[in-house]
Tab-separated table of C-alpha atoms and ligand atoms in Angstrom:
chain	number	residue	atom	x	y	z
A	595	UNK	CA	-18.325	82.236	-17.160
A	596	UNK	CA	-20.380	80.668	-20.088
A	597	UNK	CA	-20.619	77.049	-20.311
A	598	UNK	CA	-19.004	75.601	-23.182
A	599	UNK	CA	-19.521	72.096	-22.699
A	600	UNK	CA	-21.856	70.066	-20.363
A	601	UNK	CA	-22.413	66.524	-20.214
A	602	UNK	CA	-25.712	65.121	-22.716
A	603	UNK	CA	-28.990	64.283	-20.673
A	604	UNK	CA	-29.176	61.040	-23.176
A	605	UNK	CA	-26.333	59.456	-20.858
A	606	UNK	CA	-26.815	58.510	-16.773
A	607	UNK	CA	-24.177	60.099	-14.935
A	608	UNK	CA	-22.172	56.472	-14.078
A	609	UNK	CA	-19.026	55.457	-14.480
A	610	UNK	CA	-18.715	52.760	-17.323
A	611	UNK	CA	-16.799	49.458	-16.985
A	612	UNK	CA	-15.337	50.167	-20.035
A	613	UNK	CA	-11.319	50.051	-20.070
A	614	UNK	CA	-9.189	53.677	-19.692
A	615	UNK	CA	-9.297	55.036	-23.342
A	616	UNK	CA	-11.714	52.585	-24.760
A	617	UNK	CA	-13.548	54.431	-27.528
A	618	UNK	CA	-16.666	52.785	-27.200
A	619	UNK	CA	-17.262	55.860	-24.587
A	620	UNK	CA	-16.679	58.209	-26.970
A	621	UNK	CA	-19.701	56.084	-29.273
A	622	UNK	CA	-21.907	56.424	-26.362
A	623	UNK	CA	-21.602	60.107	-26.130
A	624	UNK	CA	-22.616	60.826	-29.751
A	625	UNK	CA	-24.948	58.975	-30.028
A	626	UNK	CA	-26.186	60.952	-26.817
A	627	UNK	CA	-26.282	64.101	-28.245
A	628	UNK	CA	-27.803	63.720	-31.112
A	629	UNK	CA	-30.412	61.382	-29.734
A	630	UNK	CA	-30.491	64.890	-27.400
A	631	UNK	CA	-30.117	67.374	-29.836
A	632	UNK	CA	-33.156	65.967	-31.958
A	633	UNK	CA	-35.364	65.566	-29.399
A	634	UNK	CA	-36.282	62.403	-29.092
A	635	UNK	CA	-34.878	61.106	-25.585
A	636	UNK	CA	-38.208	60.371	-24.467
A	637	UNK	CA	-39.240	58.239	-27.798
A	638	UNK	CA	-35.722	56.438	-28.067
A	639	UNK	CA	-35.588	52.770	-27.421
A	640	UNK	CA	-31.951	51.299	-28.179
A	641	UNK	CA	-30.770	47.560	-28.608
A	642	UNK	CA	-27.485	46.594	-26.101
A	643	UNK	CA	-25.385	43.531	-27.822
A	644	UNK	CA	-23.415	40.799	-26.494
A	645	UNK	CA	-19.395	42.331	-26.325
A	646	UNK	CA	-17.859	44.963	-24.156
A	647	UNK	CA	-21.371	47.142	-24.836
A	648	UNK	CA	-23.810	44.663	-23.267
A	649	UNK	CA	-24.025	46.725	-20.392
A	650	UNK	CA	-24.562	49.802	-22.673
A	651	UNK	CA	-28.306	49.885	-20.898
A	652	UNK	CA	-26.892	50.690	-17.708
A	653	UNK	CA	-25.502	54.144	-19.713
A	654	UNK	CA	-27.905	55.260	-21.898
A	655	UNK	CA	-31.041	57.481	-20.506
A	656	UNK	CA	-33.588	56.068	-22.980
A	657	UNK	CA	-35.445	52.951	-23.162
A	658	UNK	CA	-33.337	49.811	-23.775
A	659	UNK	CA	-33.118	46.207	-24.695
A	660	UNK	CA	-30.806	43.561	-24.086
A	661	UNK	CA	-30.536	41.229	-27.138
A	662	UNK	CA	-28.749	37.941	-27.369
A	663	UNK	CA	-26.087	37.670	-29.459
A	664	UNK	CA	-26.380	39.254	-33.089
A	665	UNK	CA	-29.763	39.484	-32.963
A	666	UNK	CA	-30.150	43.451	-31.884
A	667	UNK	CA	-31.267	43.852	-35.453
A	668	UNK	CA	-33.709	41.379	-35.183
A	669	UNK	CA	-35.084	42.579	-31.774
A	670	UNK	CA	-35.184	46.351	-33.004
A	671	UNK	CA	-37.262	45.283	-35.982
A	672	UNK	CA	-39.820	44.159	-33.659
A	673	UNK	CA	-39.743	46.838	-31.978
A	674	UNK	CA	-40.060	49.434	-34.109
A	675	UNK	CA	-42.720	47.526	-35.921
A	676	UNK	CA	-44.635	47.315	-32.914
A	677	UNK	CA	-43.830	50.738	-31.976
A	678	UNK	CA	-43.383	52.656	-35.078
A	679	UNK	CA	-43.534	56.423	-33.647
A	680	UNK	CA	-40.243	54.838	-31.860
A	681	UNK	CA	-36.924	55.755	-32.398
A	682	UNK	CA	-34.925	52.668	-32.558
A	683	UNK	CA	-31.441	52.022	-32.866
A	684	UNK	CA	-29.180	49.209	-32.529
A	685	UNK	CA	-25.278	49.421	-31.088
A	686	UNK	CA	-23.361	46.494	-31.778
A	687	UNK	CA	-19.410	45.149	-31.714
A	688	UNK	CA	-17.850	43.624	-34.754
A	689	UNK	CA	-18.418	39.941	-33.501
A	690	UNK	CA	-21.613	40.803	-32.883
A	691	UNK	CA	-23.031	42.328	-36.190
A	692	UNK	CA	-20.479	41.036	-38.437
A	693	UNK	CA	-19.905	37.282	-37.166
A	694	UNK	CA	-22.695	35.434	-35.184
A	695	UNK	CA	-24.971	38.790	-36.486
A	696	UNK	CA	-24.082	38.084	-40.192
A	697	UNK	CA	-27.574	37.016	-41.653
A	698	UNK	CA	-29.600	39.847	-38.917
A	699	UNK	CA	-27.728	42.585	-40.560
A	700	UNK	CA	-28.336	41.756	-44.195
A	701	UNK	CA	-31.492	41.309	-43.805
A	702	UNK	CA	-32.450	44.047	-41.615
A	703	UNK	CA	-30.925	45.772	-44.511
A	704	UNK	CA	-32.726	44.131	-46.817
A	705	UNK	CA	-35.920	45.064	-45.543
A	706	UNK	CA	-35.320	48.165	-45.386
A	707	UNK	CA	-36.469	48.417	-41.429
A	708	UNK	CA	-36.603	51.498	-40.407
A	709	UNK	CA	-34.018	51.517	-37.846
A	710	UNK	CA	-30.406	52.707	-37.227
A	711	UNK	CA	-27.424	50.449	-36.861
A	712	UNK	CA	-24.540	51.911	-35.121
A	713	UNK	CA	-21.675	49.365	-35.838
A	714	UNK	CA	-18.584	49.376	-33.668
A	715	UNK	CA	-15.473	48.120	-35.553
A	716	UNK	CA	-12.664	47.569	-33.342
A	717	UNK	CA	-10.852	44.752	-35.457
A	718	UNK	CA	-11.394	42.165	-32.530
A	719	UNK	CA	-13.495	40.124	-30.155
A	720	UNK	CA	-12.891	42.811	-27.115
A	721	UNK	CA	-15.184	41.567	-24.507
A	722	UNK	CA	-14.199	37.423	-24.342
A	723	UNK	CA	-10.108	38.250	-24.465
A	724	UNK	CA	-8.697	39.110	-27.961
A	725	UNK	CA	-10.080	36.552	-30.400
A	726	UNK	CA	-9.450	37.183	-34.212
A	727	UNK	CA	-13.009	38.564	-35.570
A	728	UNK	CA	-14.239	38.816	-39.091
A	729	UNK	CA	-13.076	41.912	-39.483
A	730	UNK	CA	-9.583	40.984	-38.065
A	731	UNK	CA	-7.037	42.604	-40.387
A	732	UNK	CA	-4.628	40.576	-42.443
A	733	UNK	CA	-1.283	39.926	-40.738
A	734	UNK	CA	-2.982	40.832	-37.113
A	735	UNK	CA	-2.065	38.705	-34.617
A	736	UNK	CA	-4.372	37.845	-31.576
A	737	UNK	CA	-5.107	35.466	-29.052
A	738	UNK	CA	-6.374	32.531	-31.816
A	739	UNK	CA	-3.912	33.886	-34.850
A	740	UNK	CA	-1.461	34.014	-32.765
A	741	UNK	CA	0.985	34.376	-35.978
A	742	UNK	CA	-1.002	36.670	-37.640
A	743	UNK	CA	-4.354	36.095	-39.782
A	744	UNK	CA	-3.205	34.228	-42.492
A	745	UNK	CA	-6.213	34.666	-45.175
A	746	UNK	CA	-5.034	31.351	-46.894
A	747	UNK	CA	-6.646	29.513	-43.782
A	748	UNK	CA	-8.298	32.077	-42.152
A	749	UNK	CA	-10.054	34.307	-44.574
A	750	UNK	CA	-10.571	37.758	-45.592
A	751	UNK	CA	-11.529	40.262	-43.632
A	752	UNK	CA	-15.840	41.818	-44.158
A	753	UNK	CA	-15.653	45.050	-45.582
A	754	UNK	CA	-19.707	45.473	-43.572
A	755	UNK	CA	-20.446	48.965	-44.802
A	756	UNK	CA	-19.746	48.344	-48.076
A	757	UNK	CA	-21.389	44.536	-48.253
A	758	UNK	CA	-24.261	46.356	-46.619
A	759	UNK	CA	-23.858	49.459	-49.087
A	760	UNK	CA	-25.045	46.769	-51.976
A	761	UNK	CA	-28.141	46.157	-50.740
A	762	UNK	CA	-31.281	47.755	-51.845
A	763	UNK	CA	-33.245	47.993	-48.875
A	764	UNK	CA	-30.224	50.195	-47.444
A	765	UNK	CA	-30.880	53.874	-47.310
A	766	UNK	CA	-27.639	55.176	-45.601
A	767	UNK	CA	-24.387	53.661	-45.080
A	768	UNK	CA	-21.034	55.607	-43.511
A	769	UNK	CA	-18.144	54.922	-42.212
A	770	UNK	CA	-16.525	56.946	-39.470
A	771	UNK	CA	-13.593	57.578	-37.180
A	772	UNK	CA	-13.119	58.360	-33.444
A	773	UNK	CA	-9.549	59.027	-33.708
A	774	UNK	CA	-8.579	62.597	-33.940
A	775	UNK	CA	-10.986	65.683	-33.107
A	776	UNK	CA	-12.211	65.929	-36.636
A	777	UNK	CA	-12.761	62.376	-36.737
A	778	UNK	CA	-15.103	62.822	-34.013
A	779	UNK	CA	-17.220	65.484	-35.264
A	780	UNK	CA	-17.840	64.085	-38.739
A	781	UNK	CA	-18.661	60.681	-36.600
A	782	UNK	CA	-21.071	62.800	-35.340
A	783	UNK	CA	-22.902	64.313	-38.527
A	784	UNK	CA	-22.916	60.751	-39.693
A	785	UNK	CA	-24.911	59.634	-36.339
A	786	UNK	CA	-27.344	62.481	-36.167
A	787	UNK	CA	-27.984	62.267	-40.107
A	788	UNK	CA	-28.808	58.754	-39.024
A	789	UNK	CA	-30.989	59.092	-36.768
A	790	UNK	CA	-32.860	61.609	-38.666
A	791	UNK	CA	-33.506	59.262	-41.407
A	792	UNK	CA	-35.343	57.374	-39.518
A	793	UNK	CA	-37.237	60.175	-37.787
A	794	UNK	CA	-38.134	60.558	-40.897
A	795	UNK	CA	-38.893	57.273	-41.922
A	796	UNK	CA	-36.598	57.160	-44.608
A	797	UNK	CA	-35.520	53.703	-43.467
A	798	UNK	CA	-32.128	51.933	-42.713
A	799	UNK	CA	-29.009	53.630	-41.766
A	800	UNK	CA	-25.976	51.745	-40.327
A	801	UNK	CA	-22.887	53.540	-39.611
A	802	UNK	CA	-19.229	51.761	-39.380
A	803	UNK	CA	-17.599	53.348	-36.481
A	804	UNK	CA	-13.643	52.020	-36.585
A	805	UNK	CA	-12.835	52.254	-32.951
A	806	UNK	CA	-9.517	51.010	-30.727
A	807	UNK	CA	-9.219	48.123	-28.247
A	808	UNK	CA	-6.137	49.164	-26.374
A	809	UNK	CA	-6.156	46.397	-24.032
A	810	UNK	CA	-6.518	43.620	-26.613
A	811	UNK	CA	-4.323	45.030	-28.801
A	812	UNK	CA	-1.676	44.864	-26.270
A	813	UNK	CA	-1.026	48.482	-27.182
A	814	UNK	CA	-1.277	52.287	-24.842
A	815	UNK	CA	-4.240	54.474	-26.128
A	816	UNK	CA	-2.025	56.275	-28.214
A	817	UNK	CA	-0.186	53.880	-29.943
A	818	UNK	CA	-3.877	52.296	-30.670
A	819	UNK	CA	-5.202	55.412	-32.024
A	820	UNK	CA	-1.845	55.404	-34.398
A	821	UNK	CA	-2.444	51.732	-34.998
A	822	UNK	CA	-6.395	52.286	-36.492
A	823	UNK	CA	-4.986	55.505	-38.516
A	824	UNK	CA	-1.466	53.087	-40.184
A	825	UNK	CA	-3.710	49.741	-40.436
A	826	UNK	CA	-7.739	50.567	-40.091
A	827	UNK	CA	-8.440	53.364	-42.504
A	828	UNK	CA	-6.269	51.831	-44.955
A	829	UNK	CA	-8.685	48.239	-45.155
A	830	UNK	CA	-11.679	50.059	-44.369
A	831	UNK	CA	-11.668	53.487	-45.972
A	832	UNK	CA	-13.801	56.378	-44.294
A	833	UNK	CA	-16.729	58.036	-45.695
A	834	UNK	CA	-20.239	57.581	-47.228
A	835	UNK	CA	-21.085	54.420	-48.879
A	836	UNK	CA	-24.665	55.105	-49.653
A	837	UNK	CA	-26.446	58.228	-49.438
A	838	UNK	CA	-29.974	57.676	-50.903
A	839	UNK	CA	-30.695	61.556	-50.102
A	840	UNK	CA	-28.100	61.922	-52.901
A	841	UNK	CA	-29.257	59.195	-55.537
A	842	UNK	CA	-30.248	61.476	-59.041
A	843	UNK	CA	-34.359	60.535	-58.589
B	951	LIG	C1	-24.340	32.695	-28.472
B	951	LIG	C2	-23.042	33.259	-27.937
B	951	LIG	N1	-21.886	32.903	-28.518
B	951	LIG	C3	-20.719	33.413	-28.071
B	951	LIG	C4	-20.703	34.258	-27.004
B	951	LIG	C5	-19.386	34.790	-26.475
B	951	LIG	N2	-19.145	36.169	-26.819
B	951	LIG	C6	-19.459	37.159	-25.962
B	951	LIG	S1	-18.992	38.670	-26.510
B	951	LIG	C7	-18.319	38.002	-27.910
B	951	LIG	C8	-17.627	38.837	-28.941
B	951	LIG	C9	-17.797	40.306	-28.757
B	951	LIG	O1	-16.995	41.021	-29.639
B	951	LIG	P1	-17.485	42.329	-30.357
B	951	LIG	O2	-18.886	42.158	-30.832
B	951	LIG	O3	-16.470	42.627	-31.405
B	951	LIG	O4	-17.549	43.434	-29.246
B	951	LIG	P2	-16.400	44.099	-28.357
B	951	LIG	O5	-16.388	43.285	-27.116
B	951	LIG	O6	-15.106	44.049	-29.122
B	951	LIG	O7	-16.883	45.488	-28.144
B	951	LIG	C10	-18.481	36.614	-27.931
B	951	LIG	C11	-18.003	35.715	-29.006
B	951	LIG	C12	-21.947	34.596	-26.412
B	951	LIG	N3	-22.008	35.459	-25.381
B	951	LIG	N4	-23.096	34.096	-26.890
B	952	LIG	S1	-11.671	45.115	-23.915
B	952	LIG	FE1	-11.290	46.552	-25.602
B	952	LIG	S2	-13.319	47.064	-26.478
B	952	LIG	FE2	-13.614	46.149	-24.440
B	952	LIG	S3	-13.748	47.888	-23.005
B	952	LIG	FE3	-11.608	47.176	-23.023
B	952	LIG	S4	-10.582	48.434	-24.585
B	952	LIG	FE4	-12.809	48.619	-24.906
């Protein structure tokens, strides 16, 4: 019998501490195989966060670094600076990159760092017990907007790939989905394109990856994965934001 599908050398063969249906295991495995499928497993160093991914060095078969809280882009700057035939990425939550990781982000961005930024959006502070995040949808209630984010007092929710998408230093900016099959796959070209940037040294690439928090939510895996398609793709819409590669020179 021919083997159709095998598990990708990039990830240690654990299990995760990451809750039943959590897509953040999904996240891992692309960015697996195409760290795989380019060749580069032995010249990979990533960047683990503070959120449900800090253990995310326990997982992944490369070289990692833990970073304190928002500053993965910071760290992997260094590092790739110091190492430039390095391929470095970063993997970071939403409260993360998008709340105590504001000002890292934009100006990783900014200086065009030759890095990539894989940015898990899950609408919520998963790993401390449901807190509203800056990307916390309008309406959404959780454990400190309890009635629902009221943007009068409480903001509006950071569109990041777009905000990022503005800035010059920025080479490549997607957003993807890892709700459906085809989701998946196209979260996938968007990954390995990527990371090929920056083997190339094109510079920085961040891609949005919306993502569920069943257990947070307060919802099964299915009704989550209906829940990012009727309220997530709406507020943050999927596709390319910036494409350099496709800029008329
Ligand atoms: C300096 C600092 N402030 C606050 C915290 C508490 N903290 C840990 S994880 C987290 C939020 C993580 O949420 P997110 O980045 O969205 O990742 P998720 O857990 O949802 O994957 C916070 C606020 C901390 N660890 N360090
Ligand atoms: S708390 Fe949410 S984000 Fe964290 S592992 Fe569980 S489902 Fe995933």
């Amino acid at each position: 019998m021919s083997i159709v599908f095998k598990p990708t050398k990039a990830l240690i063969d654990v299990p995760t501490h990451y809750c039943p249906g959590c897509t953040h295991g999904i996240i891992h495995r692309l960015i697996g195989e195409c760290i795989e499928e380019l060749g580069v497993l032995e010249k990979t160093i990533g960047v683990a966060p503070v959120g449900c991914s800090v253990l995310a060095y326990n997982y992944f078969a490369c070289d990692m670094f833990e970073a304190a809280h928002g500053r993965a882009p910071a760290v992997a700057t260094g590092i790739k600076r110091a190492n430039p035939d390095k391929v470095v990425f970063t993997y970071q939550g939403d409260g993360d990159l998008a709340a105590i990781g504001t000002g890292e982000i934009v100006h990783v961005a900014a200086r065009g760092e030759n890095i990539v930024s894989i940015f898990v959006n899950n609408c919520i502070y998963g790993m401390t017990g449901g807190q509203m995040a800056p990307t916390t949808l309008p309406g959404q209630v959780t454990e400190t907007s309890p009635y629902g984010r009221d943007v009068r007092t409480q903001g509006y929710p950071i569109r990041v790939a777009e905000m990022i998408a503005t800035i010059d230093g920025a080479y490549y900016v997607d957003r993807v989905s890892v709700d459906n099959v085809a989701n998946v796959i196209k979260a996938k070209n968007a990954i390995k394109k990527a990371f090929k940037n920056s083997i190339d040294g094109k510079g920085f690439s961040m891609v949005e990856v919306l993502s569920i928090c069943p257990t947070n939510w307060g919802l099964s895996v299915v009704e989550a994965l209906q829940w990012l398609r009727d309220n997530m793709i709406p507020y943050y819409p999927l596709g390319v934001k910036k494409d350099n590669d496709r800029e008329v020179k």
